[in-house]
Structures are given as C-alpha cells and as structure tokens.
Short mmCIF file of C-alpha atoms and ligand atoms in Angstrom, two decimals:
data_model
loop_
_atom_site.label_atom_id
_atom_site.label_comp_id
_atom_site.label_asym_id
_atom_site.label_seq_id
_atom_site.Cartn_x
_atom_site.Cartn_y
_atom_site.Cartn_z
CA MET A 1 118.06 102.70 89.18
CA ASP A 2 116.92 101.55 92.56
CA SER A 3 116.71 97.83 92.92
CA PRO A 4 113.94 96.28 95.01
CA HIS A 5 116.52 93.64 95.99
CA ASN A 6 118.77 96.06 97.86
CA PRO A 7 118.87 95.35 101.55
CA PRO A 8 117.34 98.15 103.62
CA PRO A 9 119.94 100.60 104.96
CA SER A 10 121.47 99.94 108.34
CA LEU A 11 119.99 102.25 110.97
CA GLU A 12 122.33 103.96 113.42
CA LEU A 13 121.04 105.99 116.32
CA LEU A 14 122.92 108.82 117.95
CA ILE A 15 122.45 111.98 119.94
CA GLY A 16 124.07 115.24 118.90
CA ASP A 17 124.27 118.04 116.38
CA ILE A 18 123.65 116.85 112.82
CA THR A 19 125.82 119.60 111.33
CA GLY A 20 128.98 117.75 112.42
CA GLU A 21 128.05 114.43 110.82
CA ASP A 22 130.62 113.01 108.43
CA VAL A 23 128.20 111.49 105.94
CA ASP A 24 127.52 111.99 102.24
CA ALA A 25 124.29 113.89 102.90
CA ILE A 26 122.52 115.45 105.85
CA VAL A 27 118.81 116.16 105.75
CA ASN A 28 117.44 119.56 106.73
CA ALA A 29 113.98 120.04 108.27
CA ALA A 30 113.30 123.18 106.27
CA ASN A 31 110.28 125.36 105.57
CA SER A 32 108.71 125.85 102.16
CA SER A 33 110.75 128.98 101.41
CA LEU A 34 114.04 127.05 101.77
CA LEU A 35 115.57 130.32 102.92
CA GLY A 36 116.47 129.26 106.44
CA GLY A 37 114.83 129.46 109.84
CA GLY A 38 115.36 128.28 113.41
CA GLY A 39 116.05 124.82 114.83
CA VAL A 40 118.08 122.42 112.74
CA ASP A 41 117.52 124.59 109.66
CA GLY A 42 119.26 127.56 111.30
CA ALA A 43 122.10 125.37 112.53
CA ILE A 44 122.69 123.88 109.08
CA HIS A 45 122.68 127.28 107.38
CA ARG A 46 125.12 128.69 109.96
CA ALA A 47 127.48 125.77 109.53
CA ALA A 48 127.27 125.64 105.72
CA GLY A 49 127.87 129.36 105.32
CA PRO A 50 126.08 132.04 103.29
CA GLU A 51 126.53 130.25 99.97
CA LEU A 52 123.81 127.84 101.03
CA VAL A 53 121.04 130.41 101.19
CA GLU A 54 122.28 131.96 97.96
CA HIS A 55 121.97 128.60 96.27
CA CYS A 56 118.57 127.95 97.89
CA ARG A 57 117.24 131.21 96.46
CA THR A 58 117.51 129.68 92.99
CA LEU A 59 115.33 126.67 93.85
CA GLY A 60 111.90 128.28 94.03
CA GLY A 61 110.97 126.83 97.41
CA CYS A 62 109.72 123.33 98.18
CA GLU A 63 106.28 121.86 98.90
CA THR A 64 105.45 119.99 102.08
CA GLY A 65 106.43 116.33 101.72
CA GLN A 66 108.93 117.05 98.93
CA ALA A 67 112.74 117.34 99.02
CA LYS A 68 115.43 119.25 97.11
CA ILE A 69 119.20 118.79 97.20
CA THR A 70 122.03 121.31 97.35
CA PRO A 71 125.77 121.17 97.95
CA GLY A 72 126.87 121.20 101.59
CA PHE A 73 129.33 124.06 101.08
CA LYS A 74 131.34 124.35 104.36
CA LEU A 75 129.77 121.26 105.93
CA LEU A 76 131.60 117.95 106.14
CA ALA A 77 128.64 116.48 104.28
CA ARG A 78 128.88 116.89 100.52
CA TRP A 79 125.12 117.37 100.18
CA VAL A 80 122.19 118.85 102.06
CA ILE A 81 118.76 117.42 101.32
CA HIS A 82 116.12 119.98 102.26
CA THR A 83 112.71 118.56 103.04
CA VAL A 84 109.60 120.28 104.35
CA GLY A 85 107.75 118.36 107.02
CA PRO A 86 104.07 118.84 107.83
CA VAL A 87 102.90 121.10 110.64
CA TRP A 88 101.08 118.93 113.19
CA HIS A 89 97.34 119.74 113.29
CA GLY A 90 96.25 116.68 115.28
CA GLY A 91 96.93 114.06 112.64
CA THR A 92 93.82 114.42 110.50
CA ARG A 93 95.32 116.56 107.75
CA GLY A 94 97.47 113.93 106.12
CA GLU A 95 100.40 114.49 108.44
CA PRO A 96 101.58 110.85 108.57
CA GLU A 97 101.53 110.51 104.77
CA LEU A 98 103.33 113.82 104.32
CA LEU A 99 105.97 112.93 106.89
CA ALA A 100 106.53 109.52 105.24
CA SER A 101 106.87 111.32 101.92
CA CYS A 102 109.66 113.49 103.39
CA TYR A 103 111.70 110.38 104.22
CA ARG A 104 110.99 108.70 100.85
CA GLU A 105 111.74 111.81 98.81
CA SER A 106 114.93 112.48 100.78
CA LEU A 107 116.16 108.95 100.06
CA ALA A 108 115.26 109.46 96.39
CA ARG A 109 117.37 112.64 96.23
CA ALA A 110 120.23 110.75 97.93
CA ASP A 111 119.98 107.99 95.32
CA GLU A 112 120.05 110.52 92.48
CA VAL A 113 123.52 111.73 93.54
CA GLY A 114 124.82 108.36 94.75
CA ALA A 115 124.93 109.30 98.43
CA ALA A 116 125.48 106.11 100.42
CA THR A 117 125.34 107.53 103.95
CA VAL A 118 122.59 109.90 105.07
CA ALA A 119 121.82 111.53 108.43
CA PHE A 120 118.26 112.60 109.31
CA PRO A 121 117.01 114.86 112.09
CA ALA A 122 113.58 114.12 113.58
CA ILE A 123 111.66 116.02 110.90
CA SER A 124 108.63 118.07 112.09
CA THR A 125 109.12 117.25 115.78
CA GLY A 126 110.37 120.69 116.85
CA VAL A 127 108.67 123.92 115.83
CA TYR A 128 106.18 121.97 113.69
CA GLY A 129 104.87 120.11 116.74
CA TYR A 130 104.66 116.51 115.49
CA PRO A 131 104.61 114.16 118.53
CA ILE A 132 107.95 112.39 118.67
CA GLU A 133 106.67 108.86 119.35
CA THR A 134 104.48 108.76 116.24
CA ALA A 135 106.99 110.69 114.15
CA ALA A 136 109.73 108.21 115.08
CA ALA A 137 107.51 105.31 114.01
CA VAL A 138 106.88 106.95 110.63
CA ALA A 139 110.60 107.63 110.20
CA VAL A 140 111.75 104.09 110.98
CA GLY A 141 108.88 102.40 109.14
CA THR A 142 109.39 104.47 105.99
CA ILE A 143 113.17 104.10 105.90
CA ARG A 144 112.85 100.32 106.30
CA SER A 145 110.23 99.99 103.56
CA THR A 146 111.65 102.33 100.91
CA PRO A 147 113.80 100.75 98.19
CA THR A 148 117.08 102.70 98.10
CA ASN A 149 120.78 102.36 97.38
CA VAL A 150 121.59 104.22 100.60
CA SER A 151 123.50 101.76 102.78
CA GLU A 152 123.52 103.60 106.12
CA VAL A 153 121.01 105.96 107.70
CA ARG A 154 121.90 107.81 110.89
CA LEU A 155 118.97 109.00 112.96
CA VAL A 156 120.29 112.02 114.84
CA ALA A 157 118.40 112.84 118.03
CA PHE A 158 118.94 116.25 119.55
CA ASN A 159 117.48 115.40 122.93
CA GLN A 160 116.93 112.40 125.20
CA GLN A 161 113.20 112.10 124.47
CA THR A 162 113.90 111.70 120.77
CA LEU A 163 116.65 109.17 121.45
CA ASP A 164 114.29 107.17 123.67
CA ALA A 165 111.53 107.21 121.06
CA TYR A 166 113.87 105.74 118.44
CA ARG A 167 115.30 103.22 120.91
CA GLU A 168 111.84 101.84 121.54
CA LEU A 169 111.60 101.00 117.85
CA LEU A 170 115.08 99.69 117.03
N1 LIG B 1 120.95 118.69 115.01
C1 LIG B 1 120.03 117.72 115.05
N2 LIG B 1 118.74 117.92 115.39
C2 LIG B 1 118.38 119.18 115.74
C3 LIG B 1 119.29 120.27 115.73
C4 LIG B 1 120.63 119.99 115.35
N3 LIG B 1 121.56 120.93 115.31
N4 LIG B 1 118.61 121.39 116.11
C5 LIG B 1 117.34 121.02 116.36
N5 LIG B 1 117.21 119.67 116.15
P1 LIG B 1 112.95 121.81 114.07
P2 LIG B 1 110.59 121.20 112.40
C6 LIG B 1 116.01 118.83 116.28
O1 LIG B 1 112.18 122.76 114.89
O2 LIG B 1 109.83 120.79 113.58
C7 LIG B 1 112.62 125.83 111.28
O3 LIG B 1 112.50 127.16 111.69
C8 LIG B 1 114.89 119.31 117.16
O4 LIG B 1 115.17 119.03 118.51
O5 LIG B 1 114.34 122.16 113.67
O6 LIG B 1 110.57 120.32 111.17
C9 LIG B 1 112.35 125.64 109.80
O7 LIG B 1 112.79 126.76 109.04
C10 LIG B 1 113.76 118.43 116.63
O8 LIG B 1 113.84 117.13 117.20
O9 LIG B 1 112.17 121.44 112.67
C11 LIG B 1 110.87 125.49 109.75
O10 LIG B 1 110.21 126.74 109.76
C12 LIG B 1 114.07 118.32 115.15
O11 LIG B 1 115.43 118.72 114.99
C13 LIG B 1 110.55 124.76 111.03
O12 LIG B 1 111.62 125.06 111.93
C14 LIG B 1 113.19 119.17 114.26
O13 LIG B 1 112.96 120.44 114.87
C15 LIG B 1 110.52 123.26 110.82
O14 LIG B 1 110.09 122.64 112.00
#
C-alpha cells in the first residue's frame, strides 16, 4: 500500500524523445480509444511495435482522466501507462481537475506494478491544446502532492517552451 510518509519522488527534467527513456514505466498521452494516434502516442506505438496496439485492443478504451497499464514490448521501459488528458476548452470544463487526475492515476498504476522510475510527457499540451504554463503547474503540483512509492519522476519535454515552463517551477 502507499504510505503517506513516503517522500515525494525526485523530479528530473530533460528534453528529448520519451520512447528512449530507460525507466520502469513511460506514460503515454493517449486518446480514449487507446488504439494509437499522432504525437507522443504515435511515437510510443512505433517504438513498442505492433504487439502494443494488439494488447490495447483488449482494454476497452480509457476515459479522460483515467489511466491503464500495458507491457512496453520492444521499449526499454517495462511498462507503458496510457492516460487520456482533457482537450483544452478554455479551462471551464474541468480541465485542471482532469489533468491532475491523469498524473495521480498514472502514479497509481505505477505503484500497482512496483514501478519506481516513471517518465511523463507533457500530457494534453500538444494536439489537445492545453497551455503549457498551466499544464506544467498542474503536473508538478500533482506529482509533489500525490502519495506514491515512485522514487523518481522524469518530466520529458519535447521542445524548449515546455522545458522552460518546467524550469520556472523547479
Ligand atoms: N517524446 C516526448 N514528448 C513528445 C513526443 C515524444 N516522442 N512527441 C510529442 N511529444 P501530444 P496530447 C510532446 O499531441 O496533447 C495523439 O494523437 C508534445 O510536444 O502527443 O495529450 C493522441 O492519440 C507535447 O508537449 O498529446 C491523442 O489523440 C506532448 O508530448 C492526442 O494526440 C503532448 O502532445 C493527445 O493529445
């Protein structure tokens, strides 16, 4: 069980492609079908190989703010945690709560399999249009305040703007 006395995970910041991360689990910014797409989702499916989508077909999709876990197949990471971020509609449709839920639920899935190191992309900040500055604040705030056995979280930025947004906060 999670202990409320665990220290929060260390937060590492880096720029690059999450598919190459040598961690126990990488997080995918998926859509509710879990059957692949563009952005980081497409990159993860390409790197993991076709077994990933075959496995995802058995999961029955995923609701916004929730997370499901699969093997990593050809990835270095043993696990992929697929979470569905909110589409940005201006912030009045529960987007911050749903985005926070993505980070909490992903950490919960990591705890269930004993993953100690987890890499996250900037969920919702690409195709889904969530402004990076506010999304980064939700990410960091939620990771710091969620009880978890995960000891290290890597925040993987794919561009300079994302890196800068995290840097402001760390
Ligand atoms: N490694 C790390 N980050 C990446 C990578 C990568 N290889 N590729 C993109 N990013 P997005 P969303 C960054 O659009 O906004 C898909 O089609 C990207 O720069 O991948 O949650 C899904 O199937 C951005 O900062 O995800 C959904 O339909 C962040 O990852 C939809 O997009 C998220 O961008 C989900 O949209």
